[in-house]
mmCIF file of C-alpha atoms in Angstrom:
data_model
loop_
_atom_site.group_PDB
_atom_site.id
_atom_site.type_symbol
_atom_site.label_atom_id
_atom_site.label_comp_id
_atom_site.label_asym_id
_atom_site.label_seq_id
_atom_site.Cartn_x
_atom_site.Cartn_y
_atom_site.Cartn_z
ATOM 1 C CA GLU A 451 -140.828 50.491 -37.254
ATOM 2 C CA ARG A 452 -139.040 48.910 -40.221
ATOM 3 C CA ALA A 453 -135.893 50.841 -39.400
ATOM 4 C CA LEU A 454 -136.007 49.750 -35.755
ATOM 5 C CA GLY A 455 -136.593 46.166 -36.877
ATOM 6 C CA ASP A 456 -133.527 46.390 -39.114
ATOM 7 C CA LEU A 457 -131.513 47.745 -36.180
ATOM 8 C CA ALA A 458 -132.590 44.870 -33.924
ATOM 9 C CA ALA A 459 -131.684 42.296 -36.575
ATOM 10 C CA ALA A 460 -128.318 43.966 -37.195
ATOM 11 C CA ARG A 461 -127.614 44.045 -33.462
ATOM 12 C CA ASP A 462 -128.342 40.303 -33.181
ATOM 13 C CA ARG A 463 -126.016 39.625 -36.107
ATOM 14 C CA ASP A 464 -123.311 41.752 -34.515
ATOM 15 C CA ARG A 465 -123.603 39.868 -31.230
ATOM 16 C CA ALA A 466 -123.342 36.493 -32.973
ATOM 17 C CA THR A 467 -120.366 37.637 -35.040
ATOM 18 C CA ALA A 468 -118.645 39.139 -31.992
ATOM 19 C CA GLU A 469 -119.089 35.914 -30.009
ATOM 20 C CA LEU A 470 -117.552 33.861 -32.817
ATOM 21 C CA SER A 471 -114.652 36.317 -32.975
ATOM 22 C CA ARG A 472 -114.137 36.013 -29.226
ATOM 23 C CA ARG A 473 -114.065 32.212 -29.523
ATOM 24 C CA ILE A 474 -111.380 32.446 -32.202
ATOM 25 C CA TYR A 475 -109.288 34.726 -29.984
ATOM 26 C CA ARG A 476 -109.734 32.410 -26.992
ATOM 27 C CA LEU A 477 -108.631 29.486 -29.162
ATOM 28 C CA ALA A 478 -105.514 31.415 -30.155
ATOM 29 C CA GLU A 479 -104.780 32.054 -26.481
ATOM 30 C CA ARG A 480 -105.130 28.332 -25.674
ATOM 31 C CA ILE A 481 -102.711 27.425 -28.435
ATOM 32 C CA ASP A 482 -100.238 30.005 -27.130
ATOM 33 C CA ALA A 483 -100.586 28.618 -23.594
ATOM 34 C CA ALA A 484 -99.928 25.081 -24.844
ATOM 35 C CA ARG A 485 -96.931 26.339 -26.801
ATOM 36 C CA ARG A 486 -95.484 27.922 -23.657
ATOM 37 C CA ASP A 487 -96.019 24.760 -21.600
ATOM 38 C CA THR A 488 -94.414 22.657 -24.315
ATOM 39 C CA LYS A 489 -91.442 24.993 -24.533
ATOM 40 C CA GLU A 490 -90.918 24.906 -20.770
ATOM 41 C CA ALA A 491 -91.066 21.103 -20.744
ATOM 42 C CA ALA A 492 -88.688 20.886 -23.705
ATOM 43 C CA ALA A 493 -85.827 22.378 -21.719
ATOM 44 C CA ARG A 494 -86.083 19.531 -19.202
ATOM 45 C CA SER A 495 -86.957 16.649 -21.517
ATOM 46 C CA VAL A 496 -84.558 17.040 -24.431
ATOM 47 C CA GLY A 497 -82.761 13.814 -25.361
ATOM 48 C CA LYS A 498 -84.841 11.644 -23.015
ATOM 49 C CA GLN A 499 -87.560 9.045 -23.439
ATOM 50 C CA ARG A 500 -90.849 9.705 -21.681
ATOM 51 C CA ALA A 501 -90.159 6.949 -19.153
ATOM 52 C CA GLN A 502 -86.931 8.691 -18.173
ATOM 53 C CA LEU A 503 -88.626 11.987 -17.358
ATOM 54 C CA PRO A 504 -89.366 13.174 -13.808
ATOM 55 C CA GLU A 505 -92.988 12.925 -12.737
ATOM 56 C CA ASP A 506 -93.551 16.694 -12.762
ATOM 57 C CA VAL A 507 -92.246 16.975 -16.341
ATOM 58 C CA ARG A 508 -94.538 14.150 -17.488
ATOM 59 C CA ALA A 509 -97.424 15.937 -15.761
ATOM 60 C CA GLN A 510 -96.534 19.147 -17.582
ATOM 61 C CA LEU A 511 -96.463 17.333 -20.919
ATOM 62 C CA ASP A 512 -99.803 15.664 -20.159
ATOM 63 C CA ARG A 513 -101.310 19.023 -19.202
ATOM 64 C CA ALA A 514 -100.128 20.593 -22.450
ATOM 65 C CA ALA A 515 -101.455 17.604 -24.402
ATOM 66 C CA GLN A 516 -104.853 17.876 -22.720
ATOM 67 C CA GLU A 517 -105.009 21.605 -23.482
ATOM 68 C CA GLN A 518 -104.382 20.835 -27.135
ATOM 69 C CA ARG A 519 -107.019 18.081 -27.255
ATOM 70 C CA GLU A 520 -109.556 20.475 -25.769
ATOM 71 C CA ALA A 521 -108.457 23.118 -28.274
ATOM 72 C CA ALA A 522 -108.924 20.588 -31.095
ATOM 73 C CA ALA A 523 -112.477 19.865 -29.934
ATOM 74 C CA GLU A 524 -113.203 23.588 -29.771
ATOM 75 C CA ALA A 525 -111.705 24.045 -33.255
ATOM 76 C CA ARG A 526 -114.141 21.457 -34.683
ATOM 77 C CA SER A 527 -117.098 22.993 -32.869
ATOM 78 C CA LEU A 528 -116.072 26.487 -33.939
ATOM 79 C CA SER A 529 -115.750 25.470 -37.589
ATOM 80 C CA GLU A 530 -119.223 23.918 -37.540
ATOM 81 C CA ASP A 531 -120.726 26.962 -35.809
ATOM 82 C CA LEU A 532 -119.087 29.340 -38.298
ATOM 83 C CA GLY A 533 -120.613 27.433 -41.215
ATOM 84 C CA ARG A 534 -124.031 27.161 -39.584
ATOM 85 C CA ARG A 535 -124.129 30.814 -38.584
ATOM 86 C CA ALA A 536 -122.981 31.895 -42.049
ATOM 87 C CA GLU A 537 -125.958 30.084 -43.577
ATOM 88 C CA GLU A 538 -128.341 31.654 -41.050
ATOM 89 C CA VAL A 539 -127.039 35.160 -41.720
ATOM 90 C CA ALA A 540 -127.169 34.600 -45.499
ATOM 91 C CA THR A 541 -130.876 33.689 -45.370
ATOM 92 C CA GLU A 542 -132.041 36.254 -42.793
ATOM 93 C CA GLU A 543 -134.223 39.166 -43.805
ATOM 94 C CA GLY A 544 -132.013 42.214 -44.210
ATOM 95 C CA ARG A 545 -129.077 39.822 -44.487
ATOM 96 C CA ASP A 546 -125.464 40.917 -44.226
ATOM 97 C CA PRO A 547 -123.458 39.283 -47.054
ATOM 98 C CA GLY A 548 -120.182 40.613 -45.632
ATOM 99 C CA ALA A 549 -120.691 38.907 -42.274
ATOM 100 C CA ALA A 550 -121.684 35.621 -43.907
ATOM 101 C CA GLU A 551 -118.651 35.642 -46.205
ATOM 102 C CA ALA A 552 -116.303 36.460 -43.304
ATOM 103 C CA MET A 553 -117.593 33.450 -41.374
ATOM 104 C CA ARG A 554 -117.244 31.199 -44.408
ATOM 105 C CA GLN A 555 -113.691 32.458 -44.966
ATOM 106 C CA ALA A 556 -112.787 31.813 -41.330
ATOM 107 C CA GLN A 557 -114.251 28.307 -41.624
ATOM 108 C CA ARG A 558 -112.232 27.664 -44.795
ATOM 109 C CA GLU A 559 -109.031 28.776 -43.063
ATOM 110 C CA ALA A 560 -109.727 26.357 -40.209
ATOM 111 C CA ASP A 561 -110.549 23.448 -42.509
ATOM 112 C CA GLN A 562 -107.862 24.020 -45.125
ATOM 113 C CA GLY A 563 -105.253 24.645 -42.432
ATOM 114 C CA GLY A 564 -106.211 21.360 -40.783
ATOM 115 C CA LEU A 565 -106.568 23.198 -37.479
ATOM 116 C CA ALA A 566 -108.216 20.461 -35.400
ATOM 117 C CA ARG A 567 -106.040 17.734 -36.927
ATOM 118 C CA ARG A 568 -102.820 19.623 -36.218
ATOM 119 C CA LEU A 569 -103.850 20.259 -32.633
ATOM 120 C CA GLU A 570 -104.551 16.565 -32.132
ATOM 121 C CA GLN A 571 -101.173 15.748 -33.655
ATOM 122 C CA ALA A 572 -99.523 18.226 -31.329
ATOM 123 C CA ALA A 573 -101.287 16.637 -28.340
ATOM 124 C CA GLN A 574 -100.064 13.151 -29.232
ATOM 125 C CA GLN A 575 -96.554 14.365 -30.024
ATOM 126 C CA THR A 576 -96.405 16.277 -26.745
ATOM 127 C CA GLU A 577 -97.429 13.210 -24.768
ATOM 128 C CA GLU A 578 -94.752 11.159 -26.502
ATOM 129 C CA ASN A 579 -92.135 13.848 -25.824
ATOM 130 C CA GLN A 580 -91.701 14.550 -29.528
ATOM 131 C CA ILE A 581 -91.331 18.200 -28.677
ATOM 132 C CA GLN A 582 -89.957 19.485 -31.961
ATOM 133 C CA SER A 583 -92.732 17.852 -33.948
ATOM 134 C CA ALA A 584 -95.303 19.142 -31.449
ATOM 135 C CA GLN A 585 -93.972 22.675 -31.760
ATOM 136 C CA GLN A 586 -94.141 22.432 -35.544
ATOM 137 C CA SER A 587 -97.787 21.313 -35.360
ATOM 138 C CA GLN A 588 -98.557 24.099 -32.878
ATOM 139 C CA SER A 589 -96.971 26.655 -35.174
ATOM 140 C CA GLN A 590 -99.080 25.474 -38.123
ATOM 141 C CA ALA A 591 -102.223 25.549 -35.971
ATOM 142 C CA GLY A 592 -101.335 29.080 -34.854
ATOM 143 C CA GLU A 593 -101.013 30.184 -38.476
ATOM 144 C CA ALA A 594 -104.479 28.813 -39.277
ATOM 145 C CA VAL A 595 -106.024 30.641 -36.302
ATOM 146 C CA ALA A 596 -104.243 33.863 -37.264
ATOM 147 C CA LYS A 597 -105.819 33.641 -40.728
ATOM 148 C CA MET A 598 -109.235 33.084 -39.138
ATOM 149 C CA GLN A 599 -108.746 36.178 -36.998
ATOM 150 C CA GLU A 600 -107.739 38.206 -40.040
ATOM 151 C CA ALA A 601 -110.875 37.099 -41.912
ATOM 152 C CA MET A 602 -113.096 38.279 -39.060
ATOM 153 C CA ARG A 603 -111.125 41.519 -38.597
ATOM 154 C CA ASN A 604 -111.520 42.337 -42.278
ATOM 155 C CA GLN A 605 -115.267 41.893 -41.970
ATOM 156 C CA ARG A 606 -115.422 44.171 -38.927
ATOM 157 C CA ALA A 607 -113.353 46.762 -40.762
ATOM 158 C CA ARG A 608 -115.783 46.658 -43.681
ATOM 159 C CA ARG A 609 -118.706 46.896 -41.251
ATOM 160 C CA MET A 610 -117.208 49.954 -39.561
ATOM 161 C CA GLN A 611 -116.575 51.586 -42.916
ATOM 162 C CA GLU A 612 -120.178 50.926 -43.940
ATOM 163 C CA LEU A 613 -121.478 52.325 -40.652
ATOM 164 C CA GLU A 614 -119.287 55.401 -40.992
ATOM 165 C CA ARG A 615 -120.656 55.912 -44.516
ATOM 166 C CA ARG A 616 -124.267 55.610 -43.303
ATOM 167 C CA VAL A 617 -123.680 58.051 -40.456
ATOM 168 C CA ALA A 618 -122.091 60.574 -42.820
ATOM 169 C CA GLU A 619 -125.014 60.205 -45.240
ATOM 170 C CA ALA A 620 -127.486 60.642 -42.376
ATOM 171 C CA VAL A 621 -125.786 63.861 -41.266
ATOM 172 C CA ASP A 622 -125.874 65.162 -44.841
ATOM 173 C CA ALA A 623 -129.555 64.212 -45.187
ATOM 174 C CA ILE A 624 -130.526 66.059 -41.986
ATOM 175 C CA ARG A 625 -128.492 69.097 -43.046
ATOM 176 C CA ALA A 626 -130.253 69.130 -46.436
ATOM 177 C CA LEU A 627 -133.661 68.775 -44.767
ATOM 178 C CA LEU A 628 -132.879 71.648 -42.424
ATOM 179 C CA GLY A 629 -131.892 73.778 -45.398
ATOM 180 C CA GLU A 630 -135.255 73.115 -47.057
ATOM 181 C CA VAL A 631 -137.153 73.969 -43.873
ATOM 182 C CA GLU A 632 -135.202 77.182 -43.345
ATOM 183 C CA ALA A 633 -135.889 78.169 -46.964
ATOM 184 C CA ARG A 634 -139.637 78.176 -46.135
ATOM 185 C CA THR A 635 -139.253 80.060 -42.839
ATOM 186 C CA LEU A 636 -139.516 83.566 -44.305
ATOM 187 C CA PRO A 637 -142.554 82.766 -46.541
ATOM 188 C CA MET A 638 -144.293 81.282 -43.475
ATOM 189 C CA GLN A 639 -143.604 84.422 -41.444
ATOM 190 C CA ARG A 640 -144.997 86.667 -44.212
ATOM 191 C CA LEU A 641 -148.053 84.514 -44.846
ATOM 192 C CA GLY A 642 -151.341 86.399 -44.439
ATOM 193 C CA ALA A 643 -154.644 84.744 -43.570
ATOM 194 C CA GLU A 644 -156.418 86.572 -46.444
ATOM 195 C CA ASP A 645 -154.200 84.995 -49.127
ATOM 196 C CA ALA A 646 -155.901 81.607 -49.590
ATOM 197 C CA LYS A 647 -153.770 80.636 -52.589
ATOM 198 C CA ALA A 648 -150.473 81.276 -50.782
ATOM 199 C CA THR A 649 -151.814 79.512 -47.675
ATOM 200 C CA GLU A 650 -152.635 76.367 -49.669
ATOM 201 C CA ALA A 651 -149.226 76.486 -51.366
ATOM 202 C CA GLU A 652 -147.485 76.613 -47.967
ATOM 203 C CA ALA A 653 -149.677 73.764 -46.693
ATOM 204 C CA LYS A 654 -148.519 71.616 -49.631
ATOM 205 C CA GLU A 655 -144.901 72.583 -48.977
ATOM 206 C CA SER A 656 -145.273 71.624 -45.321
ATOM 207 C CA LEU A 657 -146.730 68.233 -46.287
ATOM 208 C CA ARG A 658 -143.879 67.665 -48.755
ATOM 209 C CA LEU A 659 -141.329 68.523 -46.097
ATOM 210 C CA ALA A 660 -143.120 66.236 -43.621
ATOM 211 C CA ARG A 661 -142.815 63.338 -46.087
ATOM 212 C CA ASN A 662 -139.155 64.168 -46.701
ATOM 213 C CA ALA A 663 -138.545 64.254 -42.963
ATOM 214 C CA GLY A 664 -140.175 60.839 -42.571
ATOM 215 C CA GLY A 665 -137.887 59.353 -45.205
ATOM 216 C CA THR A 666 -134.876 61.056 -43.652
ATOM 217 C CA ALA A 667 -135.793 59.637 -40.236
ATOM 218 C CA GLU A 668 -135.751 56.096 -41.656
ATOM 219 C CA SER A 669 -132.325 56.567 -43.216
ATOM 220 C CA VAL A 670 -131.003 58.085 -39.981
ATOM 221 C CA ALA A 671 -132.349 55.170 -37.929
ATOM 222 C CA ARG A 672 -130.593 52.702 -40.248
ATOM 223 C CA ALA A 673 -127.285 54.380 -39.406
ATOM 224 C CA GLY A 674 -127.205 52.612 -36.041
ATOM 225 C CA ASP A 675 -128.275 52.779 -32.426
ATOM 226 C CA ASP A 676 -126.126 55.832 -31.762
ATOM 227 C CA MET A 677 -128.263 57.820 -34.207
ATOM 228 C CA ARG A 678 -131.563 56.923 -32.563
ATOM 229 C CA ARG A 679 -131.885 60.272 -30.773
ATOM 230 C CA ALA A 680 -131.352 62.144 -34.031
ATOM 231 C CA ALA A 681 -133.942 59.927 -35.739
ATOM 232 C CA GLU A 682 -136.489 60.616 -32.975
ATOM 233 C CA LEU A 683 -135.989 64.362 -33.360
ATOM 234 C CA VAL A 684 -136.478 64.169 -37.135
ATOM 235 C CA VAL A 685 -139.690 62.174 -36.568
ATOM 236 C CA ARG A 686 -140.858 64.904 -34.195
ATOM 237 C CA GLY A 687 -140.044 67.490 -36.856
ATOM 238 C CA SER A 688 -142.059 65.513 -39.405
ATOM 239 C CA GLU A 689 -145.069 65.469 -37.070
ATOM 240 C CA GLN A 690 -144.746 69.220 -36.454
ATOM 241 C CA LEU A 691 -144.605 69.896 -40.187
ATOM 242 C CA ASP A 692 -147.714 67.784 -40.641
ATOM 243 C CA ALA A 693 -149.405 69.792 -37.876
ATOM 244 C CA THR A 694 -148.397 72.975 -39.724
ATOM 245 C CA ALA A 695 -150.273 71.825 -42.825
ATOM 246 C CA VAL A 696 -153.341 70.890 -40.747
ATOM 247 C CA SER A 697 -153.402 74.361 -39.160
ATOM 248 C CA LEU A 698 -153.063 76.086 -42.543
ATOM 249 C CA ARG A 699 -155.981 74.108 -43.991
ATOM 250 C CA ALA A 700 -158.264 74.721 -41.029
ATOM 251 C CA GLN A 701 -161.305 76.998 -41.461
ATOM 252 C CA PRO A 702 -160.353 79.664 -40.739
ATOM 253 C CA ALA A 703 -156.648 79.103 -41.261
ATOM 254 C CA GLY A 704 -154.656 79.063 -38.032
ATOM 255 C CA GLY A 705 -151.682 81.135 -39.072
ATOM 256 C CA ASP A 706 -150.226 81.585 -35.601
ATOM 257 C CA ALA A 707 -150.568 77.888 -34.761
ATOM 258 C CA ALA A 708 -149.046 76.979 -38.117
ATOM 259 C CA ARG A 709 -146.089 79.282 -37.572
ATOM 260 C CA ALA A 710 -145.559 77.886 -34.069
ATOM 261 C CA SER A 711 -145.611 74.315 -35.379
ATOM 262 C CA PHE A 712 -143.266 75.214 -38.220
ATOM 263 C CA GLU A 713 -140.800 76.898 -35.837
ATOM 264 C CA GLY A 714 -140.982 73.828 -33.597
ATOM 265 C CA ALA A 715 -140.159 71.638 -36.596
ATOM 266 C CA ARG A 716 -137.181 73.816 -37.492
ATOM 267 C CA GLN A 717 -135.827 73.610 -33.949
ATOM 268 C CA SER A 718 -136.357 69.845 -33.788
ATOM 269 C CA ILE A 719 -134.409 69.322 -36.998
ATOM 270 C CA GLN A 720 -131.650 71.668 -35.802
ATOM 271 C CA GLU A 721 -131.365 69.574 -32.625
ATOM 272 C CA ALA A 722 -131.363 66.424 -34.744
ATOM 273 C CA LEU A 723 -128.448 67.739 -36.783
ATOM 274 C CA ALA A 724 -126.509 68.592 -33.613
ATOM 275 C CA ALA A 725 -127.240 65.135 -32.152
ATOM 276 C CA ALA A 726 -126.211 63.414 -35.395
ATOM 277 C CA GLN A 727 -122.959 65.365 -35.600
ATOM 278 C CA LYS A 728 -122.156 64.467 -31.991
ATOM 279 C CA SER A 729 -122.898 60.802 -32.714
ATOM 280 C CA GLN A 730 -120.661 60.997 -35.761
ATOM 281 C CA ARG A 731 -117.786 62.382 -33.688
ATOM 282 C CA ASP A 732 -118.349 59.756 -30.995
ATOM 283 C CA ALA A 733 -118.491 56.987 -33.609
ATOM 284 C CA ASP A 734 -115.266 58.203 -35.188
ATOM 285 C CA ARG A 735 -113.519 58.125 -31.814
ATOM 286 C CA ALA A 736 -114.957 54.699 -30.969
ATOM 287 C CA ALA A 737 -113.890 53.290 -34.350
ATOM 288 C CA GLU A 738 -110.387 54.647 -33.863
ATOM 289 C CA ASN A 739 -110.218 53.138 -30.380
ATOM 290 C CA ARG A 740 -111.391 49.764 -31.716
ATOM 291 C CA ARG A 741 -108.761 49.849 -34.444
ATOM 292 C CA ARG A 742 -106.115 50.749 -31.879
ATOM 293 C CA GLU A 743 -107.156 47.906 -29.549
ATOM 294 C CA GLU A 744 -107.244 45.390 -32.383
ATOM 295 C CA LEU A 745 -103.816 46.486 -33.534
ATOM 296 C CA ARG A 746 -102.461 46.324 -30.000
ATOM 297 C CA GLY A 747 -103.802 42.777 -29.593
ATOM 298 C CA ALA A 748 -102.398 41.697 -32.943
ATOM 299 C CA TYR A 749 -98.975 43.098 -32.133
ATOM 300 C CA ALA A 750 -99.034 41.381 -28.732
ATOM 301 C CA GLN A 751 -99.560 38.031 -30.463
ATOM 302 C CA VAL A 752 -96.808 38.770 -32.975
ATOM 303 C CA LEU A 753 -94.463 39.772 -30.164
ATOM 304 C CA GLU A 754 -95.126 36.516 -28.309
ATOM 305 C CA ARG A 755 -94.417 34.465 -31.426
ATOM 306 C CA GLN A 756 -91.298 36.486 -32.189
ATOM 307 C CA ARG A 757 -90.031 35.877 -28.671
ATOM 308 C CA SER A 758 -90.641 32.174 -29.171
ATOM 309 C CA ALA A 759 -88.731 32.237 -32.468
ATOM 310 C CA ARG A 760 -85.867 34.139 -30.889
ATOM 311 C CA GLY A 761 -85.715 31.805 -27.899
ATOM 312 C CA GLY A 762 -85.710 28.811 -30.224
ATOM 313 C CA THR A 763 -82.884 30.322 -32.259
ATOM 314 C CA GLU A 764 -80.765 31.015 -29.191
ATOM 315 C CA ALA A 765 -81.297 27.468 -27.932
ATOM 316 C CA ILE A 766 -79.888 25.807 -31.057
ATOM 317 C CA VAL A 767 -76.832 27.992 -31.619
ATOM 318 C CA PRO A 768 -73.899 25.531 -31.423
ATOM 319 C CA PRO A 769 -70.625 26.300 -29.661
ATOM 320 C CA PRO A 770 -68.072 28.186 -31.787
ATOM 321 C CA GLY A 771 -66.552 26.004 -34.476
ATOM 322 C CA LYS A 772 -69.123 23.185 -34.191
ATOM 323 C CA PRO A 773 -71.877 22.410 -36.734
ATOM 324 C CA LEU A 774 -75.547 21.925 -35.921
ATOM 325 C CA ASP A 775 -76.470 18.393 -34.882
ATOM 326 C CA ARG A 776 -79.492 16.632 -36.342
ATOM 327 C CA ARG A 777 -81.844 17.669 -33.556
ATOM 328 C CA ALA A 778 -80.757 21.295 -33.801
ATOM 329 C CA PHE A 779 -81.134 21.199 -37.587
ATOM 330 C CA ILE A 780 -84.732 19.968 -37.249
ATOM 331 C CA GLU A 781 -85.415 22.637 -34.663
ATOM 332 C CA SER A 782 -83.956 25.286 -36.954
ATOM 333 C CA ARG A 783 -86.483 24.366 -39.617
ATOM 334 C CA ARG A 784 -89.311 24.784 -37.115
ATOM 335 C CA VAL A 785 -87.957 28.157 -36.001
ATOM 336 C CA ALA A 786 -87.682 29.237 -39.637
ATOM 337 C CA GLY A 787 -91.342 28.357 -40.161
ATOM 338 C CA GLU A 788 -92.303 30.305 -37.054
ATOM 339 C CA GLN A 789 -90.304 33.325 -38.231
ATOM 340 C CA ALA A 790 -91.965 33.151 -41.653
ATOM 341 C CA ALA A 791 -95.347 33.139 -39.940
ATOM 342 C CA VAL A 792 -94.393 36.247 -37.945
ATOM 343 C CA THR A 793 -93.286 37.961 -41.153
ATOM 344 C CA GLY A 794 -96.592 37.097 -42.799
ATOM 345 C CA LEU A 795 -98.563 38.523 -39.873
ATOM 346 C CA LEU A 796 -96.571 41.752 -39.944
ATOM 347 C CA GLU A 797 -97.101 42.125 -43.695
ATOM 348 C CA ALA A 798 -100.838 41.553 -43.235
ATOM 349 C CA MET A 799 -101.012 44.218 -40.517
ATOM 350 C CA ALA A 800 -99.009 46.660 -42.622
ATOM 351 C CA GLY A 801 -101.608 46.291 -45.377
ATOM 352 C CA ARG A 802 -104.566 47.006 -43.098
ATOM 353 C CA PRO A 803 -106.332 50.394 -43.420
#
């Protein structure tokens, strides 16, 4: 019951953490969408005052500005929710310090990066057709969100590593328990009803194994939902071992019933080991798939930002023999910052396990 309670609490924590992670990713997508709208409007608004712009371009700028204001509001709400949820997780029974610290780190990245403030700046600058300044603010906001994502990814990576460790330990524990049970199989088969001393010794051994099986079942259950079937089988084995001891201590001793219960326990624990090993293989595949999907998503974001940096570079290249003008020089600094951010993201991904 304690193990199942721990599983339920861990599952609730996982759901809360996953929802916060999804909100961070959605925020990153909104910033990217605003960046694309701003870039499209820039091509048609360069060198003009807002009043000189066609109506559809002004509408596009207003739409991008509104997206960024909504993103700023979400950034504030997200930061508050990260801090609140971190405190809740830190004080829960069976708390997860790693999850709490990841949320606090993500909140720090948002606050120290001035995420909401930069998005509001970008909104105002977009409305006023200060496109280069808006793009700079968007780039800085994107960097802050990328750091938040990395903080949450690191926590998930640590969680997966911890789960993999628990599953491996559970498999080893079941294998060791099965070895102990099999070591008593031959003495149980040779046990004679007339040997009271040997019968009592085997009853004690069966009770010891039953207690060991109970402890093993708890550790297996703590390894996660995927190990529940294995845990149930070990519990069944523990009950069968207990029944073996009861039969051996009956008057007269029920040797055949004891042997049948003991054989049932051995088979239950064998099935538990097979179920645990299957769960371990499935968990390994699932973890690898999650890592692959996370990496694919991260590279997609990097690719989008690299395309933006490349497009910005191509747009400011002056004709042969002519120097950059002031506007192009300012834009080049923004592009350089964007390229540095891409480099930082790639270095962070290269350092991931």
